[in-house]
XYZ file of C-alpha atoms in Angstrom:
573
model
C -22.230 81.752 -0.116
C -18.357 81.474 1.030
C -18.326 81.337 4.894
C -15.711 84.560 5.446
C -13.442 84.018 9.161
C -12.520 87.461 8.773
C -13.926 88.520 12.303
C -13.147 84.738 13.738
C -9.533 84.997 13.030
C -9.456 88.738 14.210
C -10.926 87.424 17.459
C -8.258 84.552 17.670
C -5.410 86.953 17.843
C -7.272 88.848 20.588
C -7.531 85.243 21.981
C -4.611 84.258 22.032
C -2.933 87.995 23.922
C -4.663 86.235 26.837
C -3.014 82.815 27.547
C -1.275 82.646 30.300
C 1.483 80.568 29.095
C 2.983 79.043 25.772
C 0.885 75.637 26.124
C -2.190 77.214 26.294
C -1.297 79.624 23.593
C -0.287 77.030 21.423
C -3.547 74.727 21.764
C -5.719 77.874 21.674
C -4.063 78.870 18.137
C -4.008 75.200 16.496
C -7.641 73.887 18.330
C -9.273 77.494 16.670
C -7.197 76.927 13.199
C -8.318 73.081 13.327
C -11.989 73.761 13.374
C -12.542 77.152 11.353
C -9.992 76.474 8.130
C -10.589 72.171 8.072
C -7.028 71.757 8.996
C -6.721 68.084 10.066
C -3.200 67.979 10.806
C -1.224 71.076 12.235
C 2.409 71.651 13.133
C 3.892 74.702 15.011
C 7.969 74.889 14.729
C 10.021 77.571 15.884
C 13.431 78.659 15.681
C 15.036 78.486 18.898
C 19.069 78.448 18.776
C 19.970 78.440 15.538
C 17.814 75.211 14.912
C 14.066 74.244 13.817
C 12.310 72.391 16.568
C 8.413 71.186 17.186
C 6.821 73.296 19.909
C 2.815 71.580 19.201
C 1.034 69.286 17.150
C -2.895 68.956 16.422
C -4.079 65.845 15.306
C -7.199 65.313 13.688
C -9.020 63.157 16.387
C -8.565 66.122 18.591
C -5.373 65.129 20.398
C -3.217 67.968 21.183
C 0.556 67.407 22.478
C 2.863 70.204 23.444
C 6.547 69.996 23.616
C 8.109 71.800 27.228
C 11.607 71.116 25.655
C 11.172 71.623 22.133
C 11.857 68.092 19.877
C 14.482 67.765 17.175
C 13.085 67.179 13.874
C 14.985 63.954 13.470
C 12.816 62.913 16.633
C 9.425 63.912 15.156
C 7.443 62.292 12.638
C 5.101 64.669 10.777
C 6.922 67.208 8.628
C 8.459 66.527 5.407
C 12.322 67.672 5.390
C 12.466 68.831 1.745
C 9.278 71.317 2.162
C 10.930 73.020 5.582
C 14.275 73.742 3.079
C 12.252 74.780 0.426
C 10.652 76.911 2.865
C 13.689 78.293 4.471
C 15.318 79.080 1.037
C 12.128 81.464 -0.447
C 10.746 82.208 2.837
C 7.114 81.963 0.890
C 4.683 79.102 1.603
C 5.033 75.535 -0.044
C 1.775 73.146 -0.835
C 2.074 69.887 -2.296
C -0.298 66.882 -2.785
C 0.366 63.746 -1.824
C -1.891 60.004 -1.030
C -1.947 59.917 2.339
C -0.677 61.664 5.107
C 3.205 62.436 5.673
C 3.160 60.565 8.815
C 1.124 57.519 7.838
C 2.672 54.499 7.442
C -0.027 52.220 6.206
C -2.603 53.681 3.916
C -5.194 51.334 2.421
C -7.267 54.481 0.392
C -5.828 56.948 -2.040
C -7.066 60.095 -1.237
C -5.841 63.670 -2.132
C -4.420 65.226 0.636
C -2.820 68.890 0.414
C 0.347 69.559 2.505
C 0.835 72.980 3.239
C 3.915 74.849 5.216
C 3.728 78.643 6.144
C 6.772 80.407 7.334
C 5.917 83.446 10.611
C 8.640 86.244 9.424
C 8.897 88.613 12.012
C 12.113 91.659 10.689
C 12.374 89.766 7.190
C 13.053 86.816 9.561
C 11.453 83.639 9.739
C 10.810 83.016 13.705
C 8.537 79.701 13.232
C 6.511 77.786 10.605
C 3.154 76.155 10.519
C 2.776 73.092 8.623
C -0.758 71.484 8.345
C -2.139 69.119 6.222
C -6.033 68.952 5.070
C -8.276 67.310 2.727
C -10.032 70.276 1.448
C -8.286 73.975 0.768
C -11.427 75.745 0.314
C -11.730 77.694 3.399
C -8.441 78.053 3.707
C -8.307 79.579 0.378
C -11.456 81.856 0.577
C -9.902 83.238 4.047
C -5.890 83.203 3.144
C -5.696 87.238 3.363
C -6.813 86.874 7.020
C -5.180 83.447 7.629
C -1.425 84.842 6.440
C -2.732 88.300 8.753
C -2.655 86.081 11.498
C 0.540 84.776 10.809
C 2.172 87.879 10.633
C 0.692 89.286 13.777
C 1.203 86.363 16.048
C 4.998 86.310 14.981
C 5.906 88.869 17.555
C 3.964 86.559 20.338
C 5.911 83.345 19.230
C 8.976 85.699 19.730
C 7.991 86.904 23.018
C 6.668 83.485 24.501
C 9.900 81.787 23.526
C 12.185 84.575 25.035
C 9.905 84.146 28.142
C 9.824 80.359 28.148
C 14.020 80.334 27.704
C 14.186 82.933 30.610
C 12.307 80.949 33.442
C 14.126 77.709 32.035
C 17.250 79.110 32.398
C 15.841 80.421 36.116
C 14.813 77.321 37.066
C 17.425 75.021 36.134
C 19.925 77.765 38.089
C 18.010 76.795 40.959
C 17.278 72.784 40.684
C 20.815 71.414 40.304
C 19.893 69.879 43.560
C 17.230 68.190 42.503
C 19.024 67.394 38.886
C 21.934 65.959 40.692
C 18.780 63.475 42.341
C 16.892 62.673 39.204
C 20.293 61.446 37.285
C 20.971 59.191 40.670
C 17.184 57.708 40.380
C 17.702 57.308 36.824
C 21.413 55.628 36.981
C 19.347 53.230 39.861
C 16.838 53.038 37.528
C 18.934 51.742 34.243
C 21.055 49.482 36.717
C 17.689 47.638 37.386
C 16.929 47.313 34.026
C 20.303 45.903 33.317
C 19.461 43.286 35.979
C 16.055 42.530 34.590
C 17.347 42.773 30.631
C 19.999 40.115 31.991
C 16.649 37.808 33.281
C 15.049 38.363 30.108
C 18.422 36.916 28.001
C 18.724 34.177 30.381
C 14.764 33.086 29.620
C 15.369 33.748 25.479
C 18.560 31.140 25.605
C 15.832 28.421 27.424
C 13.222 28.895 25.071
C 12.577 25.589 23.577
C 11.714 26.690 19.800
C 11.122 29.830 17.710
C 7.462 29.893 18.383
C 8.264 29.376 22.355
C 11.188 32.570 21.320
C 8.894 34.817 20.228
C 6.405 34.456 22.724
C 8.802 34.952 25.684
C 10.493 38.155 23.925
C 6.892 39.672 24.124
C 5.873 39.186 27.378
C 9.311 39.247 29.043
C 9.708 42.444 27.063
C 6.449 44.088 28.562
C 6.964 42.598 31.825
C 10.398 43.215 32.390
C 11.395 46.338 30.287
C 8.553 48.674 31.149
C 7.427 48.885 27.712
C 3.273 49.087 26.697
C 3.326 46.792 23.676
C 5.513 44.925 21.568
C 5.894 42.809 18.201
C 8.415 40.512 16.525
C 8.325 40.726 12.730
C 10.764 38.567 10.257
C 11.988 39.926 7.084
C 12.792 38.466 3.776
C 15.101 41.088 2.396
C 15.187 39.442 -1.020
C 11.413 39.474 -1.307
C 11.204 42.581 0.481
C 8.075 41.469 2.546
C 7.425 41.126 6.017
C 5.850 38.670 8.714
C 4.440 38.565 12.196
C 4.810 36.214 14.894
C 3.364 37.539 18.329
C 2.626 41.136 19.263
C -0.089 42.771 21.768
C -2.967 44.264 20.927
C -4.700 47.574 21.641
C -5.673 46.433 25.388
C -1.962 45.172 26.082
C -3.140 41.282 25.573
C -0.495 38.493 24.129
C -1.974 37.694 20.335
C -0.646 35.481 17.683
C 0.529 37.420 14.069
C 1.445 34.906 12.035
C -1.505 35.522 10.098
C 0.009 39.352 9.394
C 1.966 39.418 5.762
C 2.893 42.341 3.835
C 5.155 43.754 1.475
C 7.640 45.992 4.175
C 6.062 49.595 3.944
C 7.473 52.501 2.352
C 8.201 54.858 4.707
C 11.362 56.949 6.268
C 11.116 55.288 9.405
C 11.291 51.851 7.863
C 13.762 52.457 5.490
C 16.025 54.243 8.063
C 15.675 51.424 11.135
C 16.287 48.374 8.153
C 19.802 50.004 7.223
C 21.206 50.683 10.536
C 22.632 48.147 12.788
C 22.683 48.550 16.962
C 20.204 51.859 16.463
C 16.801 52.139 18.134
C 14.611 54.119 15.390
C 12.273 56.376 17.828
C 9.874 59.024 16.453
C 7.697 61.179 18.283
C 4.022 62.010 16.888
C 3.997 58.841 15.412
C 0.665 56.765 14.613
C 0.730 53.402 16.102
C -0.826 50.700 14.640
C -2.736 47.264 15.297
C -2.001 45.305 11.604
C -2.712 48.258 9.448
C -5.389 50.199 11.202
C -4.086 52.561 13.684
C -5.142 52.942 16.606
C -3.700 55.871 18.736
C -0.248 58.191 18.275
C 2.590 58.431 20.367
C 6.845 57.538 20.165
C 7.080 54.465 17.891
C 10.881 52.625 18.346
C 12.145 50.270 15.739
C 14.965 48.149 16.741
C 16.589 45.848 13.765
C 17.733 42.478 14.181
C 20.897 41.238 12.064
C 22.691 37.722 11.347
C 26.454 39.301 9.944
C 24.690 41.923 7.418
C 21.648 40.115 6.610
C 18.784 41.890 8.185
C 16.161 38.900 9.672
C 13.396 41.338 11.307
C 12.912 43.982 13.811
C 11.039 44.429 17.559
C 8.525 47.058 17.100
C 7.599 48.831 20.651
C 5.298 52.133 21.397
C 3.604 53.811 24.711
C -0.016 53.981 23.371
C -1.599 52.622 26.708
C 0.482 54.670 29.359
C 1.644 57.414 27.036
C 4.953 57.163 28.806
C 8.052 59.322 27.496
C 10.901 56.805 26.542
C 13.915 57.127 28.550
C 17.653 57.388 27.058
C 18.231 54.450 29.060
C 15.398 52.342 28.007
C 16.581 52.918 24.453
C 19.544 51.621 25.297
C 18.066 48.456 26.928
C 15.682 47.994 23.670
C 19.040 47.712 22.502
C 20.327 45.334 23.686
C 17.157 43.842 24.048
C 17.032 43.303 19.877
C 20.383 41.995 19.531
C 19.982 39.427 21.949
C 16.833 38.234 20.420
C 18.158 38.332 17.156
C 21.024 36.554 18.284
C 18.712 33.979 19.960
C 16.705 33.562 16.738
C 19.774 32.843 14.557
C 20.697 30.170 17.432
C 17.520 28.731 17.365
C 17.220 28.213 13.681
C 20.727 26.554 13.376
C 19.546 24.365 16.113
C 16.081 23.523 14.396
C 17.703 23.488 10.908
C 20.259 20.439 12.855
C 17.361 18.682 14.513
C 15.764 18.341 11.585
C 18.758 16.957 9.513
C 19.745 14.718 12.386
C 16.458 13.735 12.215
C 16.521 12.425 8.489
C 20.172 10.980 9.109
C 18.572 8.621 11.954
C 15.833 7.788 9.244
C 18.202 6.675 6.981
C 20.139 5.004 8.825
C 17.029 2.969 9.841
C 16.181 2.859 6.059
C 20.555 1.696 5.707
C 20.447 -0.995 7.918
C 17.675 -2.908 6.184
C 18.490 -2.567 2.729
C 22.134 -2.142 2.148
C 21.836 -1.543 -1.503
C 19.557 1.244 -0.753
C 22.107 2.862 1.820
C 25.287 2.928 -0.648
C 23.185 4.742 -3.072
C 22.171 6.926 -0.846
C 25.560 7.587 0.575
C 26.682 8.189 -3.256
C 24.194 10.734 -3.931
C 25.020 12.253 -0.368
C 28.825 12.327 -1.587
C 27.944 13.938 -4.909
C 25.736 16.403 -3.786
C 28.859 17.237 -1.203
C 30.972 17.290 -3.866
C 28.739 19.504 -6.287
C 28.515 22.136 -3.297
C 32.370 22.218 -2.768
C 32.966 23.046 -6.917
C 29.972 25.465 -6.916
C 30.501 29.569 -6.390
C 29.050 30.935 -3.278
C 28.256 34.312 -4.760
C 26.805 33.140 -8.374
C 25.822 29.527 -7.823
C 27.795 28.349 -11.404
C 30.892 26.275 -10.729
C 33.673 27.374 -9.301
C 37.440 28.215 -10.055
C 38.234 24.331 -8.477
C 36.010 22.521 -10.603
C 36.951 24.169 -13.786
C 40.615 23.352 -13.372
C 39.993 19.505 -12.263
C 37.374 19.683 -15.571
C 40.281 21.263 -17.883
C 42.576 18.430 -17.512
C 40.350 16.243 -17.664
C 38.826 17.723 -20.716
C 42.523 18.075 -22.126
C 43.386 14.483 -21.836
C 40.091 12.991 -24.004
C 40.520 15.713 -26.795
C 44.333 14.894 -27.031
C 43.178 10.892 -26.985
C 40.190 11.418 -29.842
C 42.467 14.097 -31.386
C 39.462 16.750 -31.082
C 39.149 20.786 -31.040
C 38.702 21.805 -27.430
C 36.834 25.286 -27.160
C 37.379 28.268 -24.430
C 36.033 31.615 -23.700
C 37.377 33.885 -21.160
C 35.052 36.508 -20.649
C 35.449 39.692 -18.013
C 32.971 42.270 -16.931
C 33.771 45.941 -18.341
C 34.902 48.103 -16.055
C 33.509 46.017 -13.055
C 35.320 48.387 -10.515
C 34.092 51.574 -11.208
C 30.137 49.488 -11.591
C 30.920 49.112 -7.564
C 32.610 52.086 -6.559
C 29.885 54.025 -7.717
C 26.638 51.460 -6.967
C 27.870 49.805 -4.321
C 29.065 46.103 -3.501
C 25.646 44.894 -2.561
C 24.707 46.090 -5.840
C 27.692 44.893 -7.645
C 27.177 41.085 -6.087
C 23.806 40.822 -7.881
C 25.309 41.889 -11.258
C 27.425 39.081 -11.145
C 24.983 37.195 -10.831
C 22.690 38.248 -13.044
C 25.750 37.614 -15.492
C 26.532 34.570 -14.477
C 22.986 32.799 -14.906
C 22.579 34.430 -18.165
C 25.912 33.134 -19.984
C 25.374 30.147 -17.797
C 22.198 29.511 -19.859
C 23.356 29.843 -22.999
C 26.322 27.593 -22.634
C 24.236 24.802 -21.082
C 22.578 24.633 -24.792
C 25.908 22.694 -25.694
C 26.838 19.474 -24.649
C 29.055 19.114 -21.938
C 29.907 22.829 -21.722
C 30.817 24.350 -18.405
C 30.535 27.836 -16.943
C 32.787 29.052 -14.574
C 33.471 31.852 -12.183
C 37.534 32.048 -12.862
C 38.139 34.867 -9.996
C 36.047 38.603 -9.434
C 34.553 39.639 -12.296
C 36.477 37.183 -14.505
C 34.612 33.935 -16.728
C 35.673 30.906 -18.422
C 33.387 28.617 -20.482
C 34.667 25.142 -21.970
C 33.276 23.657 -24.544
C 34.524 19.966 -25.898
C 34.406 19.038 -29.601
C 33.364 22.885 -30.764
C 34.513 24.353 -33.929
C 36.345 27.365 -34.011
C 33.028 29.026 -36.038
C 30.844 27.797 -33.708
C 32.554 29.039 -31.034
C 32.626 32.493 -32.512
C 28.804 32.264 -32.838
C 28.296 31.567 -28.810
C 30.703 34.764 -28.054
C 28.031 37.042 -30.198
C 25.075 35.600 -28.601
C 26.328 35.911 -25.114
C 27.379 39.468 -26.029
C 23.975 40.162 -26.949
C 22.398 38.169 -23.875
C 24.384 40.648 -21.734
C 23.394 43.778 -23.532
C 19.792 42.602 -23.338
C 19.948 43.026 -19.347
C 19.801 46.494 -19.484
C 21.902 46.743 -16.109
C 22.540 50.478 -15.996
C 26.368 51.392 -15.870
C 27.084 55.035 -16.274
C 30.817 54.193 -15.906
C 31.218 52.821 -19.551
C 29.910 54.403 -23.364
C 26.975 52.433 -23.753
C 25.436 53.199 -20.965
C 25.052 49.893 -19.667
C 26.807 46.373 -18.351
C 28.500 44.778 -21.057
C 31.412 41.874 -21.490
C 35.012 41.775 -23.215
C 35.596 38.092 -24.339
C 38.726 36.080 -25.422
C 38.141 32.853 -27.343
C 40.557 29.967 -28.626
C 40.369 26.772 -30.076
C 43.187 24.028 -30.018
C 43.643 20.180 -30.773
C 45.918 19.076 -28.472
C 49.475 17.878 -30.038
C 52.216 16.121 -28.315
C 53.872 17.611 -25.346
C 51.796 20.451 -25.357
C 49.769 21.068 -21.576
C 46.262 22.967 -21.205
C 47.995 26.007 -20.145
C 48.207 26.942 -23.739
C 44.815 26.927 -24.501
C 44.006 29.427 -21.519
C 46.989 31.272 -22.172
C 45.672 31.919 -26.103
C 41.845 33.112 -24.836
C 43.912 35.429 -22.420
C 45.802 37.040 -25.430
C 42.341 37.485 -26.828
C 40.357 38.829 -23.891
C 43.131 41.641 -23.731
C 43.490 42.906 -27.561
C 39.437 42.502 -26.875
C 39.452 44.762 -24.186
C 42.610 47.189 -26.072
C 40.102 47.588 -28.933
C 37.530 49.226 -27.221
C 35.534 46.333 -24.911
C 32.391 45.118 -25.297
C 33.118 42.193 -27.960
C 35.212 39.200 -28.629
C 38.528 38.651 -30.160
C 39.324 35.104 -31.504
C 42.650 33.901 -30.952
C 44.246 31.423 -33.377
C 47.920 30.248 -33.767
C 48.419 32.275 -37.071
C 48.427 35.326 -35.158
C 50.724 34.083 -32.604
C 53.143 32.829 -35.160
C 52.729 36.785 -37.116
C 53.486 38.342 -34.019
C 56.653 36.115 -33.344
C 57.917 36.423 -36.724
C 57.446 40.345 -36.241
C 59.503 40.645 -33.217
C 62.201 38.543 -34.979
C 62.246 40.497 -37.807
C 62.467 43.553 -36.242
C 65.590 42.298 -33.539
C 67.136 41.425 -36.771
């Protein structure tokens, strides 16, 4: 038989008519909703000038937290965003299912959790919402008449409370400007001493002897020094999106070693917003806190990024779960600075390693050099090649570069003009590369290139002696000795293909994807003739390619050159 809260609820209302303040209101309404509908986590928000703020929360290990100054949502981790605005448009309650809780970060079992959000209308107004999240919707669901009752009754007691609450804040701070004027001295005194012992702390992270000595020192400098419970250093590999530790405290405060902790980098708001903001400390109230991925308490979590130029290489991680300590504006400010002077440190520190290292093999060969001399000149060959390779190879795509294909061309040009042999070329371009980055992005753009450019690169590699080249942006150029002017026709379709293969989405052209515009010509050098021509004759083809409609190839050949001219005499005359 159902278990009916009719009377319960009734009672609660009755309850709650006899708190003596808004605290005890609050904890009296979420503590009897907790236990008598199974609601495990439980949200009150109310309006208060012209914006939605967090009043009290209810976790489900029993830990209530009430807000004297109501929080900012953007300061509060436990209601989804797109439910409150679904909420605000209908002004009728929203449940969805989801995982794991909204607040979780780490969430090893899949469970189905219901997330529910109730607006409190009061006049065909909302005044507040209630957002809880359960495991079960049973009771809730056998009682919702009396639950949404509730609702509407205590609406005119949320309205009442807050009125009262803003009147004796308003009375008080009238009379404490006194004792205001105080508080803002002892906290100026209070970030000038952190400034002094934030400047200790950088002095001790430029002595540390190596990364592993780094680390260490940020952590318990950082607790030490900064006034801050606990604290981890985690490195980032953006390209494999995955994460690592290196030392961080544990529940009790101690110093432990993380290396051990490796993950893919969570998905999660707070995550996702402190990795893509530089010189921002990430705070969020009502936060778990965790020890690897079990957690282990709640309170503010701050994420503070660490950059090298726009490469992200980790992020401090820092929380108040042993004192339970409100975070200062100034200490946020310290955590700051705190994170860019580590990461600054870590960059150094690399770099230095990185050089101790190669100085370390340069002394070893040199050893190696000075007894076998033969050895040393080969070595210094390869050393000089390997230089050499680097300065003709593209930053961005890793195939050669603009440098090496014009030293290759002449080259190239000379031997076929000796042996009296076809000399191939393909200038290729990306379609409408421009509008790929205005509306994806650069970062986005950069690893379409080189997608490209490893792809063609491939295929032209098949051929002997070919070489691929970035020519300049978005621009080509492949070179291919002794090639017919069939064969070279053949290469242009498959790379076409190759590219269409990708599948990189491009809404900016017909297809619907990234494709190429190629020119191709093939010439046997004659007397007096330079290797301009042959670039200038895939040129004319890459643009009637691209005047035709893109995406394909257009061979150039001299009969067409020699049409045209004739045209343009025939037509002066």
């Amino acid at each position: 038989m159902p278990f009916k809260l009719n009377d319960e609820l009734d009672k609660l209302v009755d309850t709650l008519a006899r708190q003596a303040n808004m605290e005890r209101w609050c904890h009296r309404l979420l503590s009897e909703l907790h236990h008598t509908l199974d609601l495990s986590y439980l949200t009150l928000l109310v309006e208060q000038e012209g914006q939605t703020r967090v009043l009290a929360s209810w976790m489900g290990n029993e830990e209530f937290k009430y807000y004297l100054h109501p929080l900012s949502l953007t300061n509060y981790n436990g209601v989804p965003p797109e439910h409150l605005e679904e909420v605000r448009q209908t002004r009728r309650a929203v449940t969805r299912t989801a995982h794991k809780p909204f607040k979780a970060i780490w969430n090893e079992q899949s469970l189905q959790w219901q997330r529910i959000l109730f607006p409190i209308i009061m006049h065909d107004k909302a005044v507040a919402y209630l957002y809880a999240e359960t495991l079960s919707l049973e009771r809730l669901t056998q009682n919702l008449a009396a639950f949404e009752r509730v609702l509407l009754l205590i609406a005119s007691d949320i309205s009442v409370h807050m009125l009262r609450e803003e009147a004796l804040t308003h009375n008080i701070s009238r009379r404490s400007v006194e004792a205001e004027l105080e508080v803002r001295n002892y906290s100026l005194r209070e970030y000038l001493s952190l400034l002094k012992q934030l400047h200790e702390v950088t002095l001790a992270l430029a002595e540390s002897v190596d990364l592993d000595n780094l680390y260490r020192t940020a952590i318990t400098l950082g607790r030490k020094k900064l006034g801050i419970d606990r604290l981890a250093v985690f490195l980032t590999d953006m390209q494999q999106y995955t994460m690592q530790g290196t030392y961080g405290t544990d529940p009790d405060g101690e110093i432990v070693s993380r290396y051990s902790f490796s993950s893919d980098i969570p998905d999660h708001p707070l995550v996702h917003e402190a990795l893509s903001r530089k010189d921002v400390v990430v705070v969020k109230e009502n936060a778990p806190l965790y020890f690897g991925t079990q957690q282990v308490g709640t309170g503010w979590n701050a994420m503070i990024s660490m950059w090298n130029g726009d490469e992200c290489i980790g992020w401090v991680a820092a929380d108040n779960l042993i004192s339970q300590r409100s975070l200062t504006e100034h200490q946020k400010e310290i955590m700051k600075l705190f994170g860019a002077a580590l990461g600054q440190q870590i960059v150094i520190k690399r770099s230095h390693e990185a050089l101790t290292r190669l100085n370390a093999e340069l002394e070893q060969r040199v050893q190696q050099r000075m007894q076998e001399l033969q050895q040393t000149n080969k070595a210094l060959e390869e050393a000089n090649r390997r230089l050499e390779a680097w300065s003709m190879q593209d930053g961005l795509t890793g195939v050669a570069n603009r440098r090496f294909f014009d030293l290759t061309l002449k080259r190239y040009w000379q031997v076929a003009a000796r042996k009296q042999l076809p000399l191939s070329i393909i200038i290729l371009d990306v379609d409408h590369f421009k509008a790929f980055n205005d509306t994806y992005g650069h970062q986005r753009g950069d690893v379409c290139l080189k997608q490209v450019a490893v792809t063609l690169e491939n295929l032209a590699e098949k051929h002997e002696k070919a070489i691929f080249s970035r020519y300049g942006g978005e621009e080509f150029v492949c070179l291919l000795p002794n090639m017919s002017a069939e064969a070279l026709s053949g290469l242009a379709g498959e790379m076409l293909a190759a590219i269409s293969q990708l599948g990189i989405p491009h809404t900016g052209t017909r297809e619907g994807i990234i494709t190429i515009s190629l020119g191709l010509y093939t010439r046997t050098p004659v007397e007096d003739a330079q290797e301009e021509v042959l670039l200038a004759g895939a040129d004319q083809g890459l643009y009637l390619a691209k005047q035709r409609g893109r995406n394909q190839y257009f061979q150039w050949d001299d009969a067409i050159a020699v049409e045209k001219e004739y045209q343009g005499a025939h037509i002066s005359s």
